[in-house]
Tab-separated table of C-alpha atoms in Angstrom:
chain	number	residue	atom	x	y	z
A	23	MET	CA	-0.056	-0.032	0.017
A	24	SER	CA	1.120	3.493	-0.888
A	25	LEU	CA	-0.988	5.654	1.367
A	26	MET	CA	-1.136	9.396	0.679
A	27	ILE	CA	-3.234	12.315	1.875
A	28	LYS	CA	-4.005	15.149	-0.604
A	29	GLU	CA	-6.052	18.253	-0.214
A	30	VAL	CA	-9.290	18.439	-2.189
A	31	THR	CA	-8.788	20.392	-5.375
A	32	GLY	CA	-10.653	21.196	-8.568
A	33	MET	CA	-9.303	17.935	-9.906
A	34	ASN	CA	-10.553	15.552	-7.290
A	35	TRP	CA	-13.573	17.169	-5.526
A	36	ARG	CA	-16.116	15.306	-7.620
A	37	ALA	CA	-14.585	11.902	-6.884
A	38	ALA	CA	-14.486	12.822	-3.161
A	39	ALA	CA	-18.159	13.746	-3.216
A	40	ALA	CA	-18.982	10.489	-4.848
A	41	LEU	CA	-17.504	8.354	-1.996
A	42	GLN	CA	-20.124	6.712	0.056
A	43	VAL	CA	-20.290	4.898	3.420
A	44	THR	CA	-22.448	1.755	3.771
A	45	GLU	CA	-26.245	2.030	3.839
A	46	ALA	CA	-26.140	1.165	7.553
A	47	GLN	CA	-23.728	4.120	8.267
A	48	ARG	CA	-25.505	6.759	6.334
A	49	PRO	CA	-27.819	7.885	9.199
A	50	TYR	CA	-24.791	8.680	11.254
A	51	MET	CA	-22.835	11.038	9.012
A	52	GLU	CA	-23.222	13.919	6.600
A	53	SER	CA	-22.604	13.205	2.970
A	54	ASN	CA	-19.232	14.118	1.532
A	55	ALA	CA	-20.935	16.599	-0.757
A	56	PHE	CA	-22.284	18.425	2.280
A	57	SER	CA	-18.927	18.220	3.973
A	58	LEU	CA	-17.166	19.628	0.925
A	59	ALA	CA	-19.484	22.591	0.823
A	60	GLU	CA	-19.035	23.105	4.537
A	61	SER	CA	-15.224	23.151	4.126
A	62	LYS	CA	-15.555	25.513	1.199
A	63	TYR	CA	-17.621	28.047	3.171
A	64	GLU	CA	-16.443	27.515	6.751
A	65	TYR	CA	-13.230	29.510	7.047
A	66	ASN	CA	-11.615	27.007	9.413
A	67	ALA	CA	-12.274	23.611	7.779
A	68	THR	CA	-10.208	21.716	5.225
A	69	SER	CA	-11.107	18.607	3.187
A	70	VAL	CA	-8.565	16.002	2.264
A	71	CYS	CA	-8.693	12.867	0.108
A	72	LEU	CA	-7.237	9.568	1.275
A	73	TYR	CA	-5.417	7.677	-1.516
A	74	ASP	CA	-3.862	4.245	-1.790
A	75	GLY	CA	-1.697	4.947	-4.784
A	76	ILE	CA	-3.949	6.458	-7.413
A	77	MET	CA	-7.110	4.942	-5.864
A	78	LEU	CA	-9.231	7.364	-3.870
A	79	VAL	CA	-10.404	5.250	-0.884
A	80	GLY	CA	-11.526	7.828	1.722
A	81	TYR	CA	-12.192	11.307	2.805
A	82	ALA	CA	-11.564	13.455	5.844
A	83	MET	CA	-12.315	17.017	7.017
A	84	TYR	CA	-10.484	18.787	9.793
A	85	GLY	CA	-10.324	22.186	11.430
A	86	TRP	CA	-11.619	24.204	14.267
A	87	TYR	CA	-8.144	24.499	15.738
A	88	CYS	CA	-8.058	26.064	19.226
A	89	GLU	CA	-4.712	27.375	20.301
A	90	GLU	CA	-5.818	27.888	23.878
A	91	SER	CA	-6.722	24.258	24.401
A	92	ASP	CA	-4.139	22.890	21.955
A	93	SER	CA	-6.963	21.006	20.177
A	94	LEU	CA	-8.406	20.487	16.786
A	95	TRP	CA	-11.435	18.667	15.341
A	96	ILE	CA	-11.506	15.880	12.824
A	97	GLU	CA	-15.049	16.478	11.675
A	98	ARG	CA	-15.257	13.701	9.047
A	99	PHE	CA	-13.289	10.580	8.547
A	100	MET	CA	-14.662	7.959	6.216
A	101	ILE	CA	-13.486	5.063	4.078
A	102	ASP	CA	-15.656	4.283	0.995
A	103	ALA	CA	-17.935	1.264	1.434
A	104	GLU	CA	-16.140	-0.549	-1.395
A	105	PHE	CA	-12.836	-0.314	0.614
A	106	GLN	CA	-14.000	-0.937	4.122
A	107	GLY	CA	-12.842	-3.985	6.003
A	108	ARG	CA	-9.304	-3.814	4.520
A	109	GLY	CA	-7.618	-1.895	7.386
A	110	TYR	CA	-7.631	1.508	5.633
A	111	GLY	CA	-9.219	3.355	8.578
A	112	ARG	CA	-6.711	2.020	11.061
A	113	GLN	CA	-3.848	2.774	8.732
A	114	PHE	CA	-4.993	6.317	7.598
A	115	PHE	CA	-5.792	7.671	11.024
A	116	PRO	CA	-2.219	7.882	12.354
A	117	LEU	CA	-1.108	9.144	8.919
A	118	LEU	CA	-3.747	11.886	9.192
A	119	LEU	CA	-2.497	12.822	12.695
A	120	ASP	CA	1.030	13.097	11.345
A	121	TYR	CA	-0.319	15.217	8.453
A	122	LEU	CA	-2.034	17.544	10.911
A	123	HIS	CA	1.023	17.805	13.140
A	124	GLN	CA	2.847	19.367	10.165
A	125	ARG	CA	0.201	22.175	10.123
A	126	PHE	CA	-0.759	22.635	13.756
A	127	HIS	CA	0.641	22.257	17.225
A	128	TYR	CA	-2.011	20.248	19.079
A	129	GLU	CA	-2.143	17.833	21.992
A	130	LYS	CA	-5.849	16.874	21.726
A	131	VAL	CA	-8.011	15.697	18.881
A	132	MET	CA	-11.773	16.010	19.148
A	133	ILE	CA	-14.401	14.064	17.264
A	134	SER	CA	-18.171	13.749	17.496
A	135	ILE	CA	-19.933	10.434	16.923
A	136	HIS	CA	-23.648	9.826	16.665
A	137	PRO	CA	-24.917	8.238	19.858
A	138	GLU	CA	-26.389	5.292	18.000
A	139	ASP	CA	-23.226	4.621	15.877
A	140	ARG	CA	-21.889	1.743	18.058
A	141	ALA	CA	-19.422	0.556	15.401
A	142	GLY	CA	-18.050	4.082	15.077
A	143	GLN	CA	-17.768	4.428	18.858
A	144	ARG	CA	-15.886	1.065	19.073
A	145	PHE	CA	-13.549	2.096	16.299
A	146	ALA	CA	-12.845	5.456	17.995
A	147	GLN	CA	-12.235	3.767	21.352
A	148	SER	CA	-9.916	1.285	19.677
A	149	LEU	CA	-7.822	4.284	18.511
A	150	GLY	CA	-7.660	5.647	22.032
A	151	PHE	CA	-10.587	8.095	22.053
A	152	ARG	CA	-12.627	8.463	25.229
A	153	SER	CA	-16.007	10.158	25.796
A	154	THR	CA	-15.981	13.621	27.363
A	155	GLY	CA	-19.591	13.393	28.373
A	156	GLU	CA	-20.363	16.397	26.237
A	157	THR	CA	-22.764	16.662	23.372
A	158	ASP	CA	-22.011	18.255	20.041
A	159	ASP	CA	-25.208	19.797	18.662
A	160	VAL	CA	-23.623	22.425	16.347
A	161	GLY	CA	-23.963	20.468	13.062
A	162	THR	CA	-26.666	18.648	11.247
A	163	PHE	CA	-26.336	15.613	13.647
A	164	THR	CA	-26.112	15.623	17.432
A	165	GLY	CA	-23.061	13.665	18.474
A	166	GLN	CA	-21.170	12.394	21.472
A	167	VAL	CA	-17.904	14.266	21.926
A	168	MET	CA	-14.754	12.113	22.182
A	169	GLU	CA	-11.163	13.165	22.660
A	170	LEU	CA	-7.754	11.706	22.121
A	171	ASP	CA	-4.648	12.970	23.810
A	172	VAL	CA	-1.703	12.948	21.424
A	173	GLU	CA	1.998	13.610	21.924
A	174	PRO	CA	3.139	16.685	20.062
A	175	VAL	CA	5.628	16.040	17.287
A	176	GLU	CA	8.599	18.313	17.773
A	177	ASP	CA	10.603	17.289	14.721
A	178	PRO	CA	8.686	15.365	12.068
A	179	GLN	CA	10.563	12.788	10.104
A	180	PRO	CA	12.098	14.454	7.047
A	181	TRP	CA	10.488	12.063	4.539
A	182	GLN	CA	6.958	13.019	5.580
A	183	PRO	CA	6.777	16.542	4.102
A	184	LEU	CA	8.470	15.315	0.938
A	185	ARG	CA	5.994	12.413	0.635
A	186	LEU	CA	3.113	14.733	1.216
A	187	LEU	CA	4.444	17.264	-1.267
A	188	LEU	CA	4.956	14.674	-3.908
A	189	GLY	CA	1.406	13.399	-3.244
A	190	SER	CA	-0.047	16.884	-3.782
A	191	LEU	CA	1.944	17.405	-6.949
A	192	ARG	CA	0.573	14.164	-8.431
A	193	SER	CA	-3.030	15.423	-8.075
A	194	ARG	CA	-2.407	18.399	-10.340
């Protein structure tokens, strides 16, 4: 696997919008089309595509960085239904954290999961997230707020920025 994260551009936004979760997961998450519009018009949200080589397999949206609390939100993280069950989520999540550490200094990642999305909650807990007891009712869905404490990366490995740069160049 050659996993890469690339920002959404005029070249790949349609493919990102076409990605779908399973039918059972749809009640728990906004569509990628909605999320792309949100990241376009919300000044603090960014959409990225998750690639395995040239195959687009997933989508994520992050933002809402808070310097005072050293935190940021991962608002969306999804793997297309066709590619689920292959370990992409577990492999991309740490890569996404590294990608974000190159842009922000943060020690806490926040997510919001629909209270009925048991599989999503188990996945988040397996990554180390824990419930804060708070409710996120700002978006279209009300969610349970979960947080993950992470170690700040002082000096990222030199290959990471080059790999990410090369990944973004390939998308143009």
